[in-house]
Structure formats: structure tokens, C-alpha cells
Amino acid sequence: MAEHERGPGAGRESSTEHVRVAVVGSGFGGLGAAVRLRREGITDFVVLERADSVGGTWRDNSYPGCACDVPSHLYSFSFAPNPDWPRTFSGQRHIRAYLEHVADVFRLRPHIRFDSEVKLMTWDAERLCWDIETASGRLSADVVVSAAGPLSDPKVPEIPGLDSFPGKVFHSARWDHDYDLRGKRVAMVGTGASAIQIVPEIQPEVGRLTLFQRTPPWVMPRVDRPISGAERWLHRQLPFTAKARRGLLWGIRELQVQAFTKHPQELGLVEKLARRNMARAVKDPALRAKLTPDYRIGCKRILLSNTYYPALTRPNVDVVASGLARVEGSTVVAADGTRAEVDAIVFGTGFHVTDMPIAERVVGADGHTLAEAWKDGMEALRGASAAGFPNWMTIIGPNTGLGNSSMILMIESQLNYMADYLRQLDELGGRAALDARPGAVAGWNRRVQERMERTVWSTGGCTSWYLDASGRNTTVWPGTTAEFRSATRRVNLAEYEVLRAPAAAPRTTTETTKVEAGA
């Protein structure tokens, strides 16, 4: 039986399990990778999941009002359409159920190792494989596909005095459902995509809500509605109708891209619509002034809500146009000196996106971690391969994020690249590995950053989570999803150095040779 046809656990060395591919994470990226591996005829793989169920960010984020801001029929795999989405914009519960469904339908569960958080991944240059230490044991793999995702690890700012706060503290991505907010004085820190969903949900039940707003977001109406039974019946009976619906949603967003990436001035009309949206709900000019951004719309992610602005006008809500500066006992103090007594603090302060913790656990060929390699900013060839980290790929890597469309489109493009990467290794034959050439990585990143200069994310006058510590946008893709799909359709071996061990050598060989691509 060919190596790539073996099941998980085949090919053990001593007492250490070895697999061809180890996938990290079981969100959209990890499950998508697992489905694609099976479709490629590869069954010798495992999915390493730190939690006890699949779902990734849609498992972790269960806060009140949690929902997607991308239409349901576009926020699903093209190879696993769901004709039964209940709403045009689906909530967390239905998206998580969809991912559980994918795991079942494509028979992925035998490959998934739950409660197996990756502690360390180290490249073995002699054996041409990755040694992986997890919470449930050790294994090795020829190839690692990291699908941990940038929205995995919550970021809580270092606030002086927070440790001594006597009340309840939690992040939106780690919502404490056992804590009863009814009648409580609550501080909501942050005004991003999570906060604008949380605020309208908890406002009616809390005693007082104090919102700490460092930077106001632009908010557009959310055109959400139930999907009728007739529509769902039609999509089930005539699948091409669901495909057409998805295509229309995709096409509209592709047409919008140029305004974000080449002609930000065209977003002025959208900005006027957003101002009108605010004016309809917020009549108080002083509050409206607090909520009006001073940057071009689109520079930060445009948020969608019909209930956020109305909630802020309620008598039990205070909007503090300043960030949380310190905590003094049960008193929270803003940077502008505003003080409030609270019983609970909820942080909606985002995630470690440009400094992903998984990077600290990946040790490459030269003994340095990926975090060290990325200390001056993340960069990876075609969003997938980092120089010095052979046979290691990331899904939703540097500069693969989107500001206006569905990340599932980008994930599927990267899965195409992963599949061809594995085919190239097969065609090379013997024991081989691919290491992205530093020049190829630098060239790709240079072209991406040159395109980034004229985008709204660079010229819009804001500071966003898209930017790293040096102010460089290492998060978003400055083009259409079609362009990215074209760029990741095939692996160009000239962009990689081929590492090869003598065919007859055992896995523990100490001799590794480098072969020029194409030789």
C-alpha cells in the first residue's frame, strides 16, 4: 500500500506515531484541509484539536448575539453547500452545527484528536519530518498544516489594577454563561465586531452599561431576514439555485474590492449612508459626535447592525469616548478621567492576530521559532510557506484576510495550494521536503506591500488590528479572491528549495542533501 494511503497511526517508529500530515485546528481551515486530504486520497493524517469539539472560533465565541457578518450561502464550503440556512446572516449556533455536520458527512472524526493542544513542533533536519508534542502525547509528521487561525487566542490589554478587581472579568471569546448579568453594572471594553453584537443583547437586562470606546466604528444596516421555507425547498430540490445565489453574493463583493484597494475615495458614498444610518437612530448631537469616526470608512472593518445605535441611546447606557486606563478596586477609570463603579468587566478587545501564539511553538530548520522569524512582521510565500520552515504550511496565513468578503473563499484557495504541494512531494519521490526560498518569500511580500500602499487600510487614517506593531498591514489581501485563487492554484517549485535524503536511508539518517529545484 502506498504511503499516502495508510491510515492514522501507520508507520510507527519505535513508540512514536508517524503520519504523513498533521493538521492543527478543527475550525473551517482545519476541517477544510481534512476534507481535501481525503479527496486527494490521503488518509494518513490527524487533526490536532486543543478543545473537546470541532468549530474553532465558532465554538469558542458563544457570547450573546454572536453571528456572522457574511451572508450564510457565501460563508460555507463550496463542496458542502447547506440549503437549510435559517437566516441570510447566520448565528453562531447554526454555523457551529454546520461544522459538526461537515465533520460527520465527510467522516473526519476518526482523524480528529481532541484535547490535543500542540505544545511544540520542531523540524528534524536529519529525518525530514516534524516532531510534535501535544497535550495528549507525541507524534511526528512529514507535513504540518497549521489551521490554528488568527482569531483563536483572545487579547486582553494590560490594565493597571485589573488583577485586584473584585468583580467578574472575562473576554467575549470566553463568555461566562454561568455569570448572571441581570441588574449588574457592566463595563464593556471595545467597540469591534463582537461588542456591537453583545451590547444590544445585554443592554435590556443589565442595571447599567458603560461602554469604553477608544475608536468608534462605522456601522451599516444589517440586511438580515429569515430564509423562507420555499427558498430552502428550492435550494434542496434544485441545487443550482443555491449555487447561483452564492455566485451572485460573491460577484457583488468582487466588484466592491477596487474601492477598498485602488480607489478609496469611492467609499465616500458609503460613508454618507453610514452617517444617515447613525442619524436615524441617534438624535442626541453630543452622542452622535462621540460615535462619528474621523477616518475613511473601510479603514477598519465595516460593521453591520440594526440594534447597536438604538441600544446606545437607552437611559442605562453610558458611552465613554476613551479607552479603559486603569482599575481602582471596583472603579474603572478611562483615559479621559471618567469613572464608573462596576460589577463586571467584559473585554471585546480582539485577538492575537499579528502575533499568533502558535508561532512561538514552531521551531524551524535553524533552531529559531516562527515568532522569532516574524519578529519584524509576518510574511509567507502566497500566504502559506515561511522560509526556514520546510513542509510547514499555514491556512489563513499572512495577508490572506479580507475586508469585505468570505474567508471561506480564501481558505479553499489555500487548500488548492496545499493539495498541489503534496502532489509535488509525491512527484519528487523518495524522502523530500520543500523549503520556501527567502528571496521568493521576500519578493511575494514586497509585491503585496506595494499593492497595500494605495488601499483604504493604509490611506484611511486609522489604526486597526490589521496592522502589526510597526504599522505594516500583514493581515489583509490587497486584491480580489479570484486573484488569490489564481496565485495559489499551483506550487511553483522554483520558489522552493528541495531538501532530499538518500532514498535508501532510514528515517534516522544523519545525511541530508539540498537539491536545486528542477535538478
XYZ file of C-alpha atoms in Angstrom:
519
model
C 0.000 0.000 0.000
C 1.349 3.448 -0.918
C 2.443 5.671 1.975
C -0.286 8.226 1.351
C -2.960 5.559 1.551
C -2.149 4.443 5.077
C -4.490 5.218 7.939
C -3.643 7.242 11.039
C -1.093 5.544 13.208
C 0.641 3.654 10.394
C 4.406 3.771 10.060
C 5.344 3.979 13.742
C 8.968 4.453 14.656
C 9.832 2.930 17.990
C 6.988 4.155 20.212
C 6.350 7.405 18.328
C 3.422 7.553 15.943
C 4.177 8.944 12.494
C 1.678 10.349 9.995
C 2.067 11.913 6.620
C 0.155 15.091 7.517
C -0.709 16.702 10.844
C -3.398 19.392 10.713
C -3.588 21.824 13.624
C -7.090 23.034 14.498
C -10.621 21.943 13.603
C -12.292 25.176 12.573
C -13.128 25.989 8.958
C -9.463 25.798 7.935
C -8.679 22.509 9.666
C -11.852 20.706 8.630
C -11.461 22.015 5.091
C -7.907 20.674 4.996
C -9.082 17.293 6.286
C -11.791 17.051 3.621
C -9.317 17.975 0.897
C -6.789 15.414 2.105
C -9.384 12.671 1.901
C -10.417 13.850 -1.562
C -6.780 13.620 -2.617
C -6.701 10.006 -1.445
C -4.657 10.798 1.647
C -5.938 9.109 4.790
C -2.690 9.037 6.769
C -3.353 12.254 8.682
C -4.551 13.531 12.028
C -6.304 16.721 13.098
C -4.951 18.015 16.401
C -7.607 19.969 18.296
C -6.981 21.599 21.677
C -10.650 21.565 22.737
C -13.143 18.721 23.084
C -15.179 19.518 19.960
C -14.794 20.973 16.489
C -15.691 24.504 15.478
C -12.713 26.767 16.090
C -13.728 30.365 16.613
C -17.391 29.407 16.138
C -17.097 27.063 19.093
C -15.170 29.494 21.294
C -17.312 32.559 20.606
C -20.700 31.897 22.123
C -21.433 35.344 23.511
C -24.985 36.758 23.340
C -25.861 37.817 19.807
C -22.870 36.115 18.180
C -23.429 35.895 14.418
C -21.590 36.180 11.119
C -21.413 39.390 9.087
C -21.010 37.473 5.808
C -24.140 36.028 4.115
C -24.760 32.398 5.003
C -24.617 30.992 1.465
C -21.192 32.551 0.964
C -19.933 31.599 4.424
C -19.887 27.882 3.753
C -17.745 25.475 1.758
C -18.448 25.275 -1.968
C -18.112 21.491 -1.690
C -20.586 21.331 1.216
C -23.494 23.638 0.415
C -26.192 23.996 3.047
C -29.664 24.565 1.562
C -31.187 24.924 5.030
C -29.571 28.066 6.399
C -32.332 29.632 8.531
C -31.312 33.275 8.001
C -29.451 35.319 5.407
C -26.846 36.033 8.118
C -26.485 33.001 10.356
C -25.875 32.927 14.074
C -23.082 31.137 15.908
C -25.229 28.154 16.842
C -26.094 27.341 13.233
C -22.556 27.859 11.956
C -21.161 25.574 14.621
C -23.820 22.968 13.781
C -22.770 23.245 10.130
C -19.147 22.467 11.030
C -20.225 19.477 13.120
C -22.229 18.338 10.086
C -19.168 18.640 7.833
C -17.122 16.541 10.277
C -19.792 13.830 10.169
C -20.652 13.816 6.461
C -17.024 13.638 5.352
C -16.127 11.022 8.014
C -13.472 13.165 9.634
C -13.961 12.200 13.268
C -11.663 9.124 13.208
C -8.844 11.522 12.273
C -9.519 14.112 14.986
C -7.579 14.053 18.257
C -9.453 16.150 20.797
C -7.808 17.628 23.897
C -4.535 17.587 21.962
C -3.250 21.131 22.119
C 0.063 21.488 20.299
C 2.793 22.410 22.754
C 5.789 22.298 20.401
C 6.585 21.481 16.762
C 10.260 21.005 15.905
C 11.731 20.363 12.465
C 14.100 17.393 12.371
C 16.545 18.178 9.558
C 18.030 14.678 9.632
C 14.773 12.779 9.359
C 12.969 15.423 7.241
C 9.913 15.490 9.457
C 8.241 17.448 12.251
C 8.366 16.196 15.826
C 5.179 17.278 17.554
C 4.462 17.403 21.257
C 0.792 17.674 22.209
C -1.182 17.629 25.427
C -2.155 14.022 24.683
C 1.205 12.658 23.516
C 3.919 12.847 20.879
C 3.944 12.102 17.172
C 5.822 13.055 14.032
C 4.618 14.139 10.598
C 6.097 14.681 7.153
C 3.979 17.809 6.656
C 2.259 20.164 9.088
C -0.768 22.226 8.038
C -1.376 24.864 10.672
C -5.015 25.959 10.721
C -4.980 27.416 14.219
C -6.405 30.635 12.797
C -5.747 34.280 13.685
C -8.952 34.604 15.747
C -8.032 31.852 18.197
C -6.373 33.489 21.168
C -8.145 36.392 22.890
C -6.216 39.564 23.589
C -6.817 41.265 26.918
C -4.900 44.530 27.333
C -2.659 45.019 30.354
C -4.721 47.318 32.542
C -3.160 48.540 35.807
C -5.195 47.300 38.759
C -7.177 44.717 36.789
C -5.770 41.844 38.846
C -7.264 43.320 42.019
C -10.732 43.938 40.565
C -13.185 42.210 42.963
C -15.870 41.541 40.346
C -16.152 39.306 37.295
C -13.799 39.651 34.302
C -13.943 37.760 31.013
C -13.292 38.148 27.287
C -16.077 37.944 24.725
C -14.477 34.792 23.268
C -14.555 33.115 26.682
C -18.051 34.125 27.725
C -19.017 33.031 31.234
C -22.565 31.738 30.805
C -22.788 30.924 34.499
C -22.496 34.580 35.466
C -25.852 36.332 35.624
C -25.644 39.870 34.226
C -29.180 40.810 35.246
C -29.183 44.003 37.243
C -25.384 44.228 37.227
C -23.251 47.259 36.476
C -21.209 46.174 33.459
C -18.239 47.735 31.684
C -17.933 46.754 28.025
C -14.420 47.440 26.761
C -14.102 47.764 22.987
C -16.364 48.596 20.062
C -15.429 45.993 17.467
C -17.466 43.325 15.703
C -18.155 41.346 18.892
C -19.026 44.347 21.055
C -21.651 45.716 18.692
C -23.429 42.361 18.848
C -23.100 41.991 22.619
C -24.251 45.485 23.612
C -27.823 45.259 22.222
C -28.257 41.791 23.727
C -27.227 42.614 27.293
C -28.431 46.231 27.477
C -32.074 45.383 28.346
C -31.095 43.181 31.284
C -28.119 44.898 32.938
C -28.571 47.573 35.558
C -26.089 49.917 33.900
C -23.807 49.503 30.906
C -20.680 51.615 30.475
C -19.129 51.305 27.021
C -15.458 52.210 26.715
C -14.889 53.289 23.134
C -11.329 54.010 22.093
C -12.237 54.393 18.411
C -15.806 54.484 17.052
C -16.629 52.055 14.225
C -18.546 52.762 11.047
C -21.815 50.823 11.258
C -24.083 49.983 8.335
C -27.569 48.414 8.451
C -27.675 44.642 8.645
C -29.991 43.412 5.904
C -30.889 40.210 7.683
C -34.091 38.199 7.406
C -35.341 34.637 7.806
C -34.881 32.462 4.730
C -38.333 31.199 3.821
C -39.313 27.574 3.666
C -39.975 27.978 -0.053
C -36.437 29.226 -0.646
C -34.946 26.340 1.300
C -37.134 23.834 -0.552
C -35.994 25.299 -3.849
C -32.312 25.063 -2.851
C -32.776 21.433 -1.795
C -34.651 20.389 -4.926
C -32.620 22.468 -7.393
C -29.079 22.794 -6.002
C -28.015 25.053 -8.877
C -30.219 27.790 -7.389
C -28.158 27.829 -4.203
C -25.011 27.851 -6.311
C -26.347 30.799 -8.297
C -27.198 32.626 -5.081
C -23.676 32.055 -3.803
C -22.222 33.233 -7.114
C -24.235 36.440 -7.001
C -23.122 37.194 -3.453
C -19.516 36.528 -4.460
C -19.708 38.660 -7.597
C -21.102 41.690 -5.797
C -18.246 41.594 -3.323
C -15.641 41.145 -6.017
C -16.917 44.328 -7.668
C -16.514 46.199 -4.383
C -12.856 45.326 -3.979
C -11.431 48.116 -6.141
C -12.953 50.750 -3.871
C -11.029 49.264 -0.946
C -7.788 48.528 -2.753
C -7.357 51.132 -5.518
C -9.897 53.947 -5.202
C -10.708 54.600 -1.506
C -12.257 57.935 -2.441
C -15.161 55.980 -3.950
C -16.121 54.922 -0.432
C -17.384 58.445 0.271
C -20.910 57.492 -0.792
C -20.882 54.516 1.562
C -19.737 56.854 4.322
C -22.746 59.109 3.722
C -25.057 56.109 4.018
C -23.404 55.167 7.295
C -23.874 58.707 8.640
C -27.567 58.572 7.734
C -27.853 55.214 9.453
C -26.458 56.767 12.615
C -28.591 59.911 12.384
C -31.797 57.870 12.128
C -31.093 56.097 15.416
C -29.112 58.675 17.399
C -30.885 62.020 17.793
C -28.645 63.446 20.515
C -25.953 65.518 18.728
C -23.472 65.074 21.594
C -23.772 61.276 21.459
C -23.668 61.341 17.678
C -20.408 63.301 17.833
C -18.908 60.629 20.092
C -19.958 57.886 17.688
C -18.744 59.534 14.466
C -15.404 58.169 13.229
C -12.701 60.537 11.964
C -11.283 58.094 9.407
C -12.360 56.871 5.996
C -14.962 54.129 6.096
C -13.396 50.744 5.329
C -10.081 51.557 7.023
C -11.329 49.454 9.926
C -13.785 46.656 9.253
C -17.251 47.985 8.435
C -19.675 46.612 10.999
C -23.287 45.605 10.443
C -26.065 46.145 12.978
C -29.616 47.445 13.238
C -29.655 47.411 17.026
C -26.296 48.798 18.182
C -27.041 52.506 17.829
C -30.549 52.257 19.358
C -29.098 50.401 22.361
C -26.611 53.219 22.986
C -29.453 55.737 23.313
C -31.099 53.892 26.215
C -31.103 55.547 29.669
C -28.998 52.805 31.295
C -26.098 53.151 28.820
C -23.108 55.482 29.094
C -20.720 55.859 26.165
C -17.217 56.854 27.241
C -15.251 58.106 24.239
C -11.969 56.940 25.708
C -10.167 53.696 26.402
C -10.004 51.977 29.779
C -6.861 53.223 31.521
C -6.862 51.619 34.973
C -8.929 49.856 37.600
C -9.128 51.015 41.207
C -10.934 48.412 43.242
C -14.408 48.190 41.742
C -13.965 51.512 39.920
C -12.969 51.577 36.258
C -11.207 54.723 35.075
C -10.994 55.879 31.450
C -8.045 57.696 29.900
C -10.096 60.915 29.985
C -10.705 60.528 33.725
C -14.274 59.213 33.510
C -15.005 56.884 36.430
C -17.653 54.211 36.905
C -18.438 51.646 39.583
C -18.970 48.232 38.005
C -19.629 44.635 38.992
C -18.246 43.052 35.817
C -15.817 43.888 33.016
C -16.277 42.308 29.581
C -13.423 42.689 27.117
C -14.288 42.776 23.436
C -10.699 43.597 22.555
C -9.974 41.176 19.766
C -7.309 38.541 19.282
C -3.593 37.972 18.837
C -3.712 38.304 15.058
C -0.272 39.635 14.073
C 1.435 37.873 16.989
C -0.242 34.465 16.931
C 0.864 32.345 19.924
C 1.160 29.239 17.723
C 4.223 30.879 16.128
C 6.083 30.600 19.429
C 5.633 26.826 19.320
C 7.071 26.191 15.847
C 10.853 25.643 15.720
C 12.334 25.675 12.237
C 15.433 24.351 10.499
C 17.826 26.835 12.101
C 16.521 26.296 15.616
C 14.617 29.565 15.739
C 10.890 29.823 16.334
C 8.455 31.159 13.785
C 7.753 34.015 16.194
C 11.443 34.958 16.035
C 11.422 34.733 12.242
C 8.393 37.016 12.212
C 9.629 39.479 14.830
C 9.729 42.248 12.204
C 6.366 41.245 10.738
C 4.648 38.132 9.412
C 5.358 37.090 5.853
C 4.797 33.859 3.980
C 5.012 32.832 0.347
C 1.483 33.022 -1.095
C 0.210 33.243 2.468
C 1.288 29.657 3.141
C 5.028 28.933 3.432
C 7.620 30.606 5.647
C 11.325 30.417 4.767
C 13.258 28.090 7.055
C 10.200 26.010 7.958
C 10.156 23.099 5.496
C 6.951 21.172 4.866
C 5.040 23.577 7.110
C 2.065 25.440 5.746
C -0.463 27.777 7.279
C -4.108 28.263 6.402
C -5.258 31.888 6.792
C -1.642 32.963 6.886
C -0.123 36.432 6.451
C -2.015 38.767 4.105
C -4.853 36.363 3.385
C -7.557 38.183 5.353
C -10.469 40.013 3.740
C -12.210 43.258 4.497
C -15.439 42.696 2.589
C -15.990 39.063 1.660
C -15.937 35.484 2.932
C -12.779 33.947 4.357
C -14.025 30.553 3.187
C -13.100 31.614 -0.349
C -9.521 32.259 0.748
C -9.367 29.027 2.732
C -10.430 26.982 -0.295
C -7.750 28.672 -2.399
C -5.131 27.742 0.169
C -6.437 24.185 0.186
C -5.768 24.062 -3.568
C -2.204 25.133 -2.854
C -1.847 22.539 -0.086
C -3.080 19.774 -2.381
C -0.602 20.673 -5.117
C 2.181 20.984 -2.540
C 1.588 17.362 -1.541
C 1.402 16.292 -5.175
C 4.759 17.927 -5.822
C 6.288 16.000 -2.919
C 4.884 12.774 -4.376
C 6.309 13.565 -7.799
C 9.734 14.289 -6.336
C 9.717 10.754 -4.928
C 11.711 9.394 -2.021
C 12.088 11.389 1.138
C 11.861 15.065 0.265
C 10.821 18.378 1.748
C 10.156 21.838 0.338
C 11.510 24.974 1.977
C 10.375 28.347 0.643
C 13.309 30.340 -0.685
C 13.910 33.564 1.289
C 14.084 35.502 -1.981
C 10.720 34.127 -3.114
C 9.097 34.996 0.219
C 10.608 38.486 0.186
C 9.541 39.044 -3.420
C 5.975 37.956 -2.771
C 5.756 40.094 0.348
C 7.243 43.107 -1.446
C 4.622 42.899 -4.168
C 1.835 42.557 -1.609
C 3.068 45.550 0.394
C 3.458 47.676 -2.745
C -0.181 46.993 -3.579
C -1.118 47.730 0.024
C 0.141 51.323 -0.169
C -2.887 52.643 -2.044
C -5.550 50.691 -0.130
C -8.007 52.218 2.306
C -6.361 50.216 5.096
C -3.158 52.195 4.561
C -4.552 55.585 3.499
C -7.780 55.757 5.518
C -6.274 57.393 8.596
C -6.992 54.737 11.212
C -5.146 52.286 13.395
C -6.649 48.825 13.147
C -5.972 45.236 14.149
C -4.925 44.653 10.554
C -1.628 46.413 11.367
C 1.291 44.942 13.267
C 3.428 46.727 15.867
C 5.414 48.512 13.158
C 2.262 49.756 11.411
C 2.526 47.364 8.469
C -0.567 45.562 7.215
C 0.357 41.881 7.406
C -3.224 40.688 7.668
C -5.341 41.646 4.652
C -5.127 40.571 0.999
C -4.998 43.683 -1.261
C -6.923 42.176 -4.157
C -9.870 40.061 -5.233
C -10.480 36.496 -4.123
C -10.226 35.479 -7.791
C -6.711 36.921 -7.962
C -5.702 34.995 -4.870
C -7.163 31.779 -6.221
C -5.148 32.213 -9.400
C -1.974 32.875 -7.391
C -2.420 29.719 -5.320
C -3.631 27.297 -7.976
C -0.224 25.642 -8.372
C 3.039 25.392 -6.470
C 5.970 26.845 -8.390
C 8.933 24.650 -7.474
C 11.331 27.421 -8.480
C 10.140 29.269 -5.361
C 11.284 26.410 -3.139
C 14.474 24.673 -2.216
C 14.149 20.911 -2.316
C 15.599 19.075 0.663
C 16.230 15.450 -0.040
C 17.558 12.471 1.883
C 19.097 9.453 0.113
C 16.259 7.152 -0.939
C 17.762 4.129 0.792
C 18.477 5.914 4.056
C 16.369 5.139 7.135
C 14.328 7.921 8.713
C 17.051 8.382 11.330
C 19.711 9.181 8.737
C 22.130 11.991 9.560
C 22.748 12.822 5.932
C 20.529 15.357 4.206
C 21.325 16.958 0.896
C 19.903 20.053 -0.767
C 18.861 19.793 -4.386
C 18.128 22.806 -6.550
C 14.551 22.957 -7.757
C 14.218 21.330 -11.134
C 17.531 19.478 -10.923
